[in-house]
XYZ file of C-alpha atoms in Angstrom:
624
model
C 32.044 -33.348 45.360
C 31.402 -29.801 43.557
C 31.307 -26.793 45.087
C 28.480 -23.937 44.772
C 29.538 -20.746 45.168
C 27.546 -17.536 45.233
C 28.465 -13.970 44.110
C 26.767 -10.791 45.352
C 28.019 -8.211 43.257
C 27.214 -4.732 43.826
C 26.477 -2.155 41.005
C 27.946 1.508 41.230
C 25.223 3.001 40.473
C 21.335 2.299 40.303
C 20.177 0.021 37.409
C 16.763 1.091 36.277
C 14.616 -1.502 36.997
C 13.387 -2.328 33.750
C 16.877 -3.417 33.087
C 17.288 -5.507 35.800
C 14.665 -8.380 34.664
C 15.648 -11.248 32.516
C 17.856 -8.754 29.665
C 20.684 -8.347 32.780
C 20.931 -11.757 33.559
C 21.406 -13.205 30.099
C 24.148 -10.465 29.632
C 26.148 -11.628 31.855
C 25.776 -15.149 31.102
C 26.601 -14.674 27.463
C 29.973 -12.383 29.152
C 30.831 -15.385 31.008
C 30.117 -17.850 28.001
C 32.088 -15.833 25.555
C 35.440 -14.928 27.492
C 36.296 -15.537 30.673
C 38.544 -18.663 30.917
C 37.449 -19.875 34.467
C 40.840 -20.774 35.741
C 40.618 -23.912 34.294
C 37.911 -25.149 36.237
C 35.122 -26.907 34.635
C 31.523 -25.183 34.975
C 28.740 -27.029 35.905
C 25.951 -24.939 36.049
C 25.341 -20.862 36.150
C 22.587 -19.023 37.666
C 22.244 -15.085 37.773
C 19.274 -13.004 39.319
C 19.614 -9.700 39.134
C 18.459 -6.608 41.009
C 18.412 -2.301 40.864
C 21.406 -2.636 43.455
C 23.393 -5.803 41.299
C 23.621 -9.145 40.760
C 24.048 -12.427 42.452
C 26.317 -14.745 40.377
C 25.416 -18.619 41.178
C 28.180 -21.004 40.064
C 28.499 -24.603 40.030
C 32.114 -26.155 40.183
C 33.634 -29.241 39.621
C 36.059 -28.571 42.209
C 36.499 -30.055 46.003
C 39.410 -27.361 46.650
C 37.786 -24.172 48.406
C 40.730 -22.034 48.183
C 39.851 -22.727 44.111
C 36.690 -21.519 44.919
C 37.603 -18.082 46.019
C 40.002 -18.224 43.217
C 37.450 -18.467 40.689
C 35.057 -15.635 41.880
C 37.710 -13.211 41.854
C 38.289 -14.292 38.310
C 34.969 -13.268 37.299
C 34.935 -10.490 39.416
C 37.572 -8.974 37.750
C 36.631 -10.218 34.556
C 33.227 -8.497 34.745
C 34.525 -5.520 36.288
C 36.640 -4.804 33.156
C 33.945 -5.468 30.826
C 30.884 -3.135 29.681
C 28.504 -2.274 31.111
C 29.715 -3.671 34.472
C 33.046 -1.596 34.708
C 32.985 -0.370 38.808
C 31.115 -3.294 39.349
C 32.666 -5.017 42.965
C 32.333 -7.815 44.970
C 30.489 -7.594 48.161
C 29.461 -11.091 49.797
C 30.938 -14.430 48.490
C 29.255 -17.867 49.705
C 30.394 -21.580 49.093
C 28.929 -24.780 50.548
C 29.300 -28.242 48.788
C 26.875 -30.117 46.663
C 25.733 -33.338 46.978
C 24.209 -34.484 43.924
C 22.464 -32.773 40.164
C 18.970 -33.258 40.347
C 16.813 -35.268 38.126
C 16.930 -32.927 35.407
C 20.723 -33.134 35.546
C 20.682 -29.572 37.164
C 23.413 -28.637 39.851
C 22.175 -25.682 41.092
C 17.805 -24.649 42.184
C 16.128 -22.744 39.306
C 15.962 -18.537 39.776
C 12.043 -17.741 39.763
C 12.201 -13.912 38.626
C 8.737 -13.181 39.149
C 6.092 -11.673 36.582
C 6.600 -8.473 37.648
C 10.022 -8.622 35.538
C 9.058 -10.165 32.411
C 9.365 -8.248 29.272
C 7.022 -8.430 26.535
C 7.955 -11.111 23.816
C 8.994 -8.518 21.654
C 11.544 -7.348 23.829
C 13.897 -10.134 22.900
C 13.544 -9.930 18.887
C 16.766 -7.846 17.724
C 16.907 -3.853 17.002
C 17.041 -4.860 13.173
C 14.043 -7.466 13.342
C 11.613 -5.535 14.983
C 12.175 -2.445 12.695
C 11.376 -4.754 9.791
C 8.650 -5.890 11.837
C 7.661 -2.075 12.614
C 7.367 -1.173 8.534
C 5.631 -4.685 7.956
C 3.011 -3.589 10.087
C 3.086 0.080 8.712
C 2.166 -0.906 5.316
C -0.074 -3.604 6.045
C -2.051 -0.603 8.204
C -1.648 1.662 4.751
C -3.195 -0.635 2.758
C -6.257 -0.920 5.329
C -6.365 2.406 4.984
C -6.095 2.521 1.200
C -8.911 -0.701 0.774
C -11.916 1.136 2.248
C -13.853 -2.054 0.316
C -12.001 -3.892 2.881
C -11.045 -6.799 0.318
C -7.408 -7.009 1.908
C -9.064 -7.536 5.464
C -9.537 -10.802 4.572
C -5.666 -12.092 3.223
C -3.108 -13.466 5.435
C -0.780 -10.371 5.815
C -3.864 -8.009 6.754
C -3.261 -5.521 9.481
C -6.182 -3.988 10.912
C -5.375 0.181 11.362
C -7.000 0.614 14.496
C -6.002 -2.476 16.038
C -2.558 -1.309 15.270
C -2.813 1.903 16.622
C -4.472 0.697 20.010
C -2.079 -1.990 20.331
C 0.848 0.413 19.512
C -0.261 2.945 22.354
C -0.340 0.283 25.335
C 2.248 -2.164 24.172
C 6.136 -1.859 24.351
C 8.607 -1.391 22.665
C 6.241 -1.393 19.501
C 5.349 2.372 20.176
C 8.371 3.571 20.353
C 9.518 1.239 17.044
C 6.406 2.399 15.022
C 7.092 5.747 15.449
C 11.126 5.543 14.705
C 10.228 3.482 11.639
C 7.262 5.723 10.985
C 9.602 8.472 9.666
C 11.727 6.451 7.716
C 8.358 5.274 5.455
C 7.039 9.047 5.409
C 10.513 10.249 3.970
C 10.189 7.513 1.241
C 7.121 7.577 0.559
C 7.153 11.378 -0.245
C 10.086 11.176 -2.375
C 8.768 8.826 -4.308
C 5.216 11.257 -4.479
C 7.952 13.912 -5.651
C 8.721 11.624 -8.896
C 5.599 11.704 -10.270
C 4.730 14.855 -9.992
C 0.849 14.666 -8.817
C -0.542 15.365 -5.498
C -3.885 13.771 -4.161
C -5.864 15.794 -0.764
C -5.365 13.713 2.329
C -7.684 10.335 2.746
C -10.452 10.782 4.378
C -10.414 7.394 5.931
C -8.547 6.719 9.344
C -9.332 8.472 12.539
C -7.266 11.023 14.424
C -7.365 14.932 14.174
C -7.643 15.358 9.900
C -5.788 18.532 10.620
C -2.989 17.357 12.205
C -2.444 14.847 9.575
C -3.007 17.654 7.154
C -0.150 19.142 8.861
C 1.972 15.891 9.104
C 1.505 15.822 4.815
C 2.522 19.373 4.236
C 5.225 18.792 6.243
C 6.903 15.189 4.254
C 6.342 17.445 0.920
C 8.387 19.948 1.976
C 10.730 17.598 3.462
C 10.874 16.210 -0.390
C 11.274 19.787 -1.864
C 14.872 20.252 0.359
C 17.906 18.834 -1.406
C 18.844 15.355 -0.631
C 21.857 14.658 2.208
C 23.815 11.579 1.027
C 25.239 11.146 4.191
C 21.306 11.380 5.876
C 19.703 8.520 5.735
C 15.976 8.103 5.579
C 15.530 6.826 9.242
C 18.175 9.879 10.349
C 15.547 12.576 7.954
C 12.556 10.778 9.516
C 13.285 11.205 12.747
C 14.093 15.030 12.205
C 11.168 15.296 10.184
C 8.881 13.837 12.995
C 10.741 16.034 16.155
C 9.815 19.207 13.452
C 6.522 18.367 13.495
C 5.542 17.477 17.091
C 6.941 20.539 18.168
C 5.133 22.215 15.578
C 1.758 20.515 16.856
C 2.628 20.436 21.063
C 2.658 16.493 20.892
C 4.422 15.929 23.862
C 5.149 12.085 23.423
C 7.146 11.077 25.890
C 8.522 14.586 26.540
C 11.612 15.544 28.762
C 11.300 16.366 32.068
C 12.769 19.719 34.597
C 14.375 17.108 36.513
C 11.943 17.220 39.709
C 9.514 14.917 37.963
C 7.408 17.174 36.161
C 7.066 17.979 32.640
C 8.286 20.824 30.998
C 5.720 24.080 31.400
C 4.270 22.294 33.834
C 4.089 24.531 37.698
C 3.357 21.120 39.366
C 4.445 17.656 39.881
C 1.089 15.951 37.702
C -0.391 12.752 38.455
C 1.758 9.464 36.917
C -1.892 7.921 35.784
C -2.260 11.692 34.057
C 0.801 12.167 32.259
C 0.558 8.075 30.808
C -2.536 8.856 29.266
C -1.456 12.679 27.630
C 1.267 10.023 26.194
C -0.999 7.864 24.669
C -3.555 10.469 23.292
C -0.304 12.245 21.650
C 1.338 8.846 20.465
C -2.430 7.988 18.923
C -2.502 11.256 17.100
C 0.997 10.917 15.783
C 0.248 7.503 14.763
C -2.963 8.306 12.692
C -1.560 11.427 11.414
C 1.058 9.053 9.922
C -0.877 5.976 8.723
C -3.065 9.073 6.613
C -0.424 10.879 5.579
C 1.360 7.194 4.118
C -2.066 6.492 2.413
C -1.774 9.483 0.512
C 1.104 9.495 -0.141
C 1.134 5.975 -1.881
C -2.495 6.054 -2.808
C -1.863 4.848 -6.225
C 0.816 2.551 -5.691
C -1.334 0.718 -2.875
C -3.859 -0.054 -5.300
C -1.221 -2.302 -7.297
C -0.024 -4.281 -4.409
C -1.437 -7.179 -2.568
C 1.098 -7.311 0.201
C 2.932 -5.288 2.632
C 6.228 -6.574 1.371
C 5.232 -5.364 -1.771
C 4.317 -2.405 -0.755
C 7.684 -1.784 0.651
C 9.790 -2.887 -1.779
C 8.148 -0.294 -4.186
C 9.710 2.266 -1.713
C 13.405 3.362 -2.475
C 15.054 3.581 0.772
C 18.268 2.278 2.099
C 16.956 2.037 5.488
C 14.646 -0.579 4.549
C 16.220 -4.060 4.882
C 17.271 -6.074 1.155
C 15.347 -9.222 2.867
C 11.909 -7.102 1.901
C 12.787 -7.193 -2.099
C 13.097 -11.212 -1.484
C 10.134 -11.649 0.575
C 7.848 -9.266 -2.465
C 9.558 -11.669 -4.890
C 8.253 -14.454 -3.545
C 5.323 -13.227 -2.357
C 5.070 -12.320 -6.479
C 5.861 -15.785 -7.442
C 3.084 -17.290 -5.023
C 0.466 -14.876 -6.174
C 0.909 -15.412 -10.242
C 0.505 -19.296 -9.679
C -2.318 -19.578 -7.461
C -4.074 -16.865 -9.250
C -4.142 -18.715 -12.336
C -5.060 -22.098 -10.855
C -7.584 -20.436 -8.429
C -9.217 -18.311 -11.369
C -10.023 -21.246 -13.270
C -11.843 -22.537 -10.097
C -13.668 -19.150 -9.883
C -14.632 -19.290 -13.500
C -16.283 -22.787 -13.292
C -18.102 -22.211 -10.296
C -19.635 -19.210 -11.022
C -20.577 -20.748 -14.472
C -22.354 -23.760 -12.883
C -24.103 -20.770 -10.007
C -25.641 -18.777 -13.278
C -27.049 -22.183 -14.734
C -28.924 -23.173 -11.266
C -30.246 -19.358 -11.153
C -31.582 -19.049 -14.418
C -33.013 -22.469 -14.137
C -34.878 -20.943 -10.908
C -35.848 -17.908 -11.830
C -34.677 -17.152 -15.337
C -35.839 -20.662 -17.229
C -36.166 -17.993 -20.943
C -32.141 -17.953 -20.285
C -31.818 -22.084 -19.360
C -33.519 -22.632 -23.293
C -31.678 -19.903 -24.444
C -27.838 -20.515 -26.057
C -26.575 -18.047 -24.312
C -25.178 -20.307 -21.460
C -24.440 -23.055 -23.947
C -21.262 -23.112 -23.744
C -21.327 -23.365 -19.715
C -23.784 -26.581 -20.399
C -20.611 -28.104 -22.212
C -17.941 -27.607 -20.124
C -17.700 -30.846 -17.616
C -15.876 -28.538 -15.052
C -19.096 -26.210 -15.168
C -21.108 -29.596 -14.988
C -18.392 -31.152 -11.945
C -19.517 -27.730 -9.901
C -23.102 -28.235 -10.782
C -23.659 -31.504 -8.246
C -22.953 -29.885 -5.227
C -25.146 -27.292 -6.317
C -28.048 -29.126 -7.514
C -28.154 -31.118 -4.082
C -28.098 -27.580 -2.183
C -31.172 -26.724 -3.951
C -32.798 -30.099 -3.687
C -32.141 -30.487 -0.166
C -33.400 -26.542 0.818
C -36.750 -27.771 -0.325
C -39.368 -30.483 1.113
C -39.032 -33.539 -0.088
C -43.023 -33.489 -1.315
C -42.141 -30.296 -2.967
C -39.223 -31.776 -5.360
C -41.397 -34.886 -6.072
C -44.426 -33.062 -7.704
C -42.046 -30.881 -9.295
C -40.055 -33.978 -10.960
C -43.317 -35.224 -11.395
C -44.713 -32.702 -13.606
C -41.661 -32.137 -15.296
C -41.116 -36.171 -15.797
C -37.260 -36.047 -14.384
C -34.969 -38.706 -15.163
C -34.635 -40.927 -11.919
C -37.175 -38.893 -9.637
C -37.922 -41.783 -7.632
C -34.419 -42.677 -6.363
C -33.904 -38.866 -5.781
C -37.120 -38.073 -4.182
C -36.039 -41.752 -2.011
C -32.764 -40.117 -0.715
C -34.719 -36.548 0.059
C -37.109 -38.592 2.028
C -34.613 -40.922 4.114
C -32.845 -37.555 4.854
C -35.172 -35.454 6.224
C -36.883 -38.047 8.483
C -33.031 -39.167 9.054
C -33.453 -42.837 8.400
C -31.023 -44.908 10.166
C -31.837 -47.815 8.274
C -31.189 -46.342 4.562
C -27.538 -47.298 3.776
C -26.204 -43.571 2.947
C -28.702 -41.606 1.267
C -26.526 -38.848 0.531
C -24.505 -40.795 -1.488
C -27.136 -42.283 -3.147
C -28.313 -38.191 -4.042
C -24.990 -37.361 -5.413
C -24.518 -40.720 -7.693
C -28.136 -40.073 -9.600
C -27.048 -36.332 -10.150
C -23.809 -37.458 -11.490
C -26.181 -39.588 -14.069
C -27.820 -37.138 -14.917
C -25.478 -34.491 -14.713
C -23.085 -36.212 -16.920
C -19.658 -34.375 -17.260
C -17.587 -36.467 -19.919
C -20.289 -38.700 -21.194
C -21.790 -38.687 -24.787
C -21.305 -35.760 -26.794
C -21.584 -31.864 -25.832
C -24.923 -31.180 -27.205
C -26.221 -34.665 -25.701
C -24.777 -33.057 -22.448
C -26.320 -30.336 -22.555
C -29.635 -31.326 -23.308
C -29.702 -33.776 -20.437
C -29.105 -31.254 -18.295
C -31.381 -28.851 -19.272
C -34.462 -31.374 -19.382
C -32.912 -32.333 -15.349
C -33.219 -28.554 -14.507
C -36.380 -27.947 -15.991
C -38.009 -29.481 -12.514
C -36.461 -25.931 -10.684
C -38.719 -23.455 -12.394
C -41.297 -25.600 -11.042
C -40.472 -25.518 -7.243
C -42.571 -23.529 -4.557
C -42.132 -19.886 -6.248
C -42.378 -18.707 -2.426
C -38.982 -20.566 -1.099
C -37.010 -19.671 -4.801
C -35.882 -16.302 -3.287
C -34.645 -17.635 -0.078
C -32.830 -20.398 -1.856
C -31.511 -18.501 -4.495
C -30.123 -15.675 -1.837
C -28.201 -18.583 0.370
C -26.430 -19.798 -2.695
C -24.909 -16.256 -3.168
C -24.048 -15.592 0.261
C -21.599 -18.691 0.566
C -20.984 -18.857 -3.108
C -17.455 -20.770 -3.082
C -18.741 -23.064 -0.230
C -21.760 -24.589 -2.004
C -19.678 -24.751 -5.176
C -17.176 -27.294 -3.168
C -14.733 -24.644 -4.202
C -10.948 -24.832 -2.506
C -8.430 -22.071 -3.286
C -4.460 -21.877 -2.872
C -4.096 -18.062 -2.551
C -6.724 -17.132 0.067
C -6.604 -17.733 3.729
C -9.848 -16.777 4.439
C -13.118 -18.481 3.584
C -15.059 -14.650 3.954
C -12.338 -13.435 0.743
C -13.180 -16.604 -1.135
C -16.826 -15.880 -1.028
C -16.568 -11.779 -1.664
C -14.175 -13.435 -4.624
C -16.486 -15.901 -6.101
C -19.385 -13.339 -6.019
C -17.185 -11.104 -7.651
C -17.120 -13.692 -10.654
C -20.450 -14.817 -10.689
C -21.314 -10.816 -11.114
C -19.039 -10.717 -14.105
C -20.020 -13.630 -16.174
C -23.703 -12.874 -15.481
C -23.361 -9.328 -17.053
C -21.659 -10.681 -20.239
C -24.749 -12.743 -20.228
C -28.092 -10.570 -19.543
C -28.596 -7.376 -17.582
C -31.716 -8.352 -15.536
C -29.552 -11.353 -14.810
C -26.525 -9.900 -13.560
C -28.955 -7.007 -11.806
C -30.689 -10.159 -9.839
C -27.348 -11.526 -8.677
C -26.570 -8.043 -7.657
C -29.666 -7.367 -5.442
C -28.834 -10.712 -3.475
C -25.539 -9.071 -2.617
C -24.894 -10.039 1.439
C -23.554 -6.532 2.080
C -26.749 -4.857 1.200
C -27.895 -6.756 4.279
C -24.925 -6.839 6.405
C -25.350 -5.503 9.872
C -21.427 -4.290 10.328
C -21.377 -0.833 9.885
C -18.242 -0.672 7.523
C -20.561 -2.765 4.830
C -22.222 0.499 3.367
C -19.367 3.003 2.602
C -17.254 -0.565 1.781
C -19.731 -1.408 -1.017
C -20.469 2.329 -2.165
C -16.897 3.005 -2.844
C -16.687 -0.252 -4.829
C -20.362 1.222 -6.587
C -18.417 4.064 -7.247
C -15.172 2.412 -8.822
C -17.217 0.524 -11.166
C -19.137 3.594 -12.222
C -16.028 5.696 -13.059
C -14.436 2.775 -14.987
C -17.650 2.092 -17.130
C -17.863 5.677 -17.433
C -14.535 5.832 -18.750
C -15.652 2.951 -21.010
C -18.223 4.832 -22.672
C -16.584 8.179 -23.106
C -13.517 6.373 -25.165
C -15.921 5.063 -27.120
C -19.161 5.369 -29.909
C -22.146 3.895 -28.329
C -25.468 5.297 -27.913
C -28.598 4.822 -26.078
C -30.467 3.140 -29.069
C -27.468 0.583 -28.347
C -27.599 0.225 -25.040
C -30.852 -1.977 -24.134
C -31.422 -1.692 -20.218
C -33.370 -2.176 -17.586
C -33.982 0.004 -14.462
C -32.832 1.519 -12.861
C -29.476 0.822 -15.346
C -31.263 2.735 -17.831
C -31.778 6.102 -15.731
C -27.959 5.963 -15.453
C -27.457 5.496 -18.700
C -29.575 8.397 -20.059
C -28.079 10.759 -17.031
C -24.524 9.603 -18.007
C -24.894 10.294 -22.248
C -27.959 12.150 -22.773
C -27.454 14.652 -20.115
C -24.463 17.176 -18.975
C -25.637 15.943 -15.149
C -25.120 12.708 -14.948
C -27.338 10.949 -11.654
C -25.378 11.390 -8.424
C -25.043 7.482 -6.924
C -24.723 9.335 -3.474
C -28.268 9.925 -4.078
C -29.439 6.445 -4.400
C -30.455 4.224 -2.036
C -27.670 1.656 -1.781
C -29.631 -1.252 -3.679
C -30.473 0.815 -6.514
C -27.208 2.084 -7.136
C -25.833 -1.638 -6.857
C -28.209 -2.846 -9.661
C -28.136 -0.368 -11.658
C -24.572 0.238 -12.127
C -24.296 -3.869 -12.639
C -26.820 -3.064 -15.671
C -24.840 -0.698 -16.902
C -22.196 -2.500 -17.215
C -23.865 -5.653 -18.477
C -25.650 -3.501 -21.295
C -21.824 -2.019 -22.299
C -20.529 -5.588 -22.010
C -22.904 -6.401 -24.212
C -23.128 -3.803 -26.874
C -19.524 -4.287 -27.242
C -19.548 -7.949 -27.684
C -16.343 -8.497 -25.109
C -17.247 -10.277 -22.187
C -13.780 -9.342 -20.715
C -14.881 -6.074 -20.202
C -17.528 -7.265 -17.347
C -14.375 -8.657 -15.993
C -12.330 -5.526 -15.736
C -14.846 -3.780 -14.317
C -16.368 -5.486 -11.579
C -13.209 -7.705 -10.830
């Protein structure tokens, strides 16, 4: 019958308590696990709890002979003793009673409960190495929230939200003490590699924190940059020095020593613990955003290019930053270049098929026009149509559609005015009138049958019914279809994990082939825009900044080359822009607009150059 024998061990001095939790215990399990022979005596179960005074060693052994018993614990004693970090560690109690049986779980010896109040936080038990990597993930995936005020990369699967970070960061160990160490090591790089190409941008002005302190924080990394390069320093080694420069510079006191009595240094009294936690945090909060700004600008142009943190890093050259990163941007490469060619093609086709249902509702000149002839032909453009046809159908009355096919004589009106009906009194008798909607518009939306121009003439005559719908309901309907543009379209991408970047995306390309089509087209998509009705506060300066970008790049168009105004037919407010931007030295400040005006008219704009050019790619670049 085994024998259990228990341990109390005594430490020589204290063990901070935050030590003694579960870390202590499995360290001297994996000591006894990795050398100490046990006399020969076969181990049947090992339990440790430990304490700020020790340990208590629980072992179970397949022994009946006591005297092997005592044996055995002054093996490990010793053993442990003679190992760090228990050298001076001794023996105080020893205990032994026989066992009777393993219980049910096949366990010889009661579970240790350690209690909550000594669990570490998950993190605590990833490796040193893992959780810096983790640290400068979560670093750049902050930068590039900082660098994406249109906040297109809040919506991809390695986004990082700043000021969740930072919050996080300043209540949760040990990731404030790891963003800060690896916080240097990305400041170092990322203003060496500033250094190499020679141009210098003003500090962003998006994050929070004190701007001046960051200010300070930039100045600082540049002259860093300027000194001459240590090869025995590496950038984690430079950060770190960089970062103690600059908090004493600025008084943040994170974490600072103490006199030894408890207070801090400078201070004439012993301050409150609840006090001297939160000075910590407002200092580790201002270090963090000083650093997150200063790595935005410092990168500003390279975080444009990327569309991943790993990316992001690998562009960095630093030997502190782990070799794993250039194989996780290489696939992350890879991934990107094939789903953005399979997904664009989706994109393309679906946006096609939205600009033939909006001119059909409010643009019907356009639907008998050629203009969108070649969308007509294309049975993808026609495959995306069905799904879009029934939205429509189905956002208006029944009676409504059926004197509209009426007057229009549609094709099939009365087994598609049939399903309508059945589904809006929901008819539990009709066999599945859904189904029975989608098979007469894939009659009558043919994608493969008969030639293209008999294809495209039996749509047109279909569509000709929507420009004869209630006039009152068209804007409503027409403004749903572009808020979820991807989800009415039945659209499924590869390279998105969220639905909101799929629809930002397929707006995006329903914007650009509309402008290679007709201003006032593209310049009604535009006003329909959800953001120009969006209730989160970030929507405005999101969508002005994106305003902006387009503005500079068609801008940039124009100057390179010959166009004039007698060129460049446009609508307003386009055409104010236009004449501000080439027949004036002061061209109209879109800060000055209202946000809806400065939305259509700079689509115009760039519809009108698109064009005049005659290079519907150009729509593309711009507002893509």
């Amino acid at each position: 019958m085994p024998y259990a024998v228990w341990l109390h061990l005594d430490a020589p001095e204290p063990i901070p308590e935050e030590f003694a939790g579960p870390r202590l215990p499995r360290l001297i399990v994996e000591v006894i696990e990795a050398g100490w022979p046990g006399d020969g005596t076969d181990l049947l179960d090992v339990r440790v709890l430990a304490h700020p005074e020790g340990a208590i060693i629980g072992l179970a052994l397949d022994t009946e002979d006591i005297e092997v018993c005592l044996a055995v614990a002054t093996s490990l004693t010793r053993h442990l003793a003679a190992t760090a970090p228990f050298l001076g560690w001794s023996a105080e109690e020893l205990q032994a009673n026989r066992l009777p049986e393993a219980a049910e779980s096949g366990d010889w010896l009661a579970p240790i409960d350690h209690g909550d109040d000594n669990r570490f936080p998950v993190a605590e038990h990833l490796s040193g190495a893992l959780r810096e990597l983790s640290a400068q993930f979560l670093l750049a995936g902050a930068v590039r929230d900082l660098c994406d005020p249109a906040g297109k990369s809040r919506y991809t699967a390695d986004a990082v939200d700043a000021f969740d970070l930072v919050e996080g960061a300043v209540e949760e160990q040990p990731w404030d003490a790891d963003l800060v160490g690896e916080l240097g090591t990305l400041v170092v790089a990322a203003a060496r590699a500033e250094a190499t190409t020679g141009v210098r941008r003003p500090l962003t002005g998006y994050g929070a924190g004190d701007a001046d302190i960051a200010r300070g924080l930039l100045e600082h990394a540049r002259a860093d940059a300027d000194l001459p390069v240590d090869a025995d320093e590496g950038d984690r080694l430079r950060g770190h020095a960089l970062l103690e420069r600059f908090m004493a510079h600025h008084g943040l006191r994170w974490h600072d020593e103490t006199d030894g009595d408890g207070t801090r240094a400078g201070d004439g009294e012993g301050g409150d613990g609840d006090e001297d936690e939160e000075h910590d945090q407002e200092m580790l909060r201002a270090l963090l955003w000083a650093g997150l700004r200063t790595l935005a600008t410092l990168t500003q142009d390279r975080t444009a290019e990327v569309r991943t943190p790993w990316q992001w890093l690998a562009g960095l050259d630093s030997t502190d930053i782990d070799p794993v990163v250039e194989v996780f941007a290489a696939r992350d490469e890879h991934r990107i270049e094939n789903s953005d060619e399979t997904d664009e093609g989706q994109l393309v086709d679906a946006a096609q098929a939205h600009i033939v249902i909006r001119v059909a509702l409010r643009h019907p000149r356009v639907l008998a026009g050629s203009e969108i002839d070649f969308m007509l032909s294309d049975p993808a453009v026609a495959g995306c149509l069905v799904p879009l046809t029934a939205h429509v159908l189905l956002s208006f009355s029944a009676e409504s559609v059926e004197d509209a096919a009426e007057q229009a004589e549609t094709a099939e009106r009365g087994v598609i005015v049939a399903a309508l009906r059945a589904l809006e009194v929901e008819d539990e008798d009709a066999t599945d009138p859904l189904n029975d909607l989608y098979t007469v518009l894939e009659r009558v939306i043919p994608a493969r049958v008969g030639d293209a121009e008999s294809r495209r003439q039996s749509i047109r005559e279909f569509l000709a019914l929507f420009a004869l719908l209630p006039e009152d309901d068209v804007p409503t309907v027409s403004r749903a279809l572009f808020t979820n543009p991807a989800h009415v379209a039945c659209v499924v991408l590869s390279g998105f994990d969220s639905d909101e970047e799929v629809e930002r995306k397929q707006r995006g390309f329903i914007l650009a082939e509309a402008a290679a089509i007709d201003p006032a087209l593209a310049a009604d998509f535009a006003a329909d825009t959800p953001a120009l009705r969006g209730a989160d506060p970030r929507d405005e300066p999101a969508l002005r900044n994106e305003i902006g970008t387009w503005w500079r790049s068609v801008s940039e168009v124009l100057r390179d080359g010959d166009l004039t105004l007698d060129q460049l037919p446009c609508p307003e407010p386009g055409a104010a822009l236009l004449c501000g931007l080439l027949a004036t030295d002061e061209p109209v400040n879109l800060d000055d607009l209202p946000l809806a005006t400065a939305m259509t008219g700079v689509v115009q704009v760039v519809s009108a150059v698109t064009i005049a050019m005659d290079e519907p790619e150009v729509a593309a670049q711009i507002l893509l």
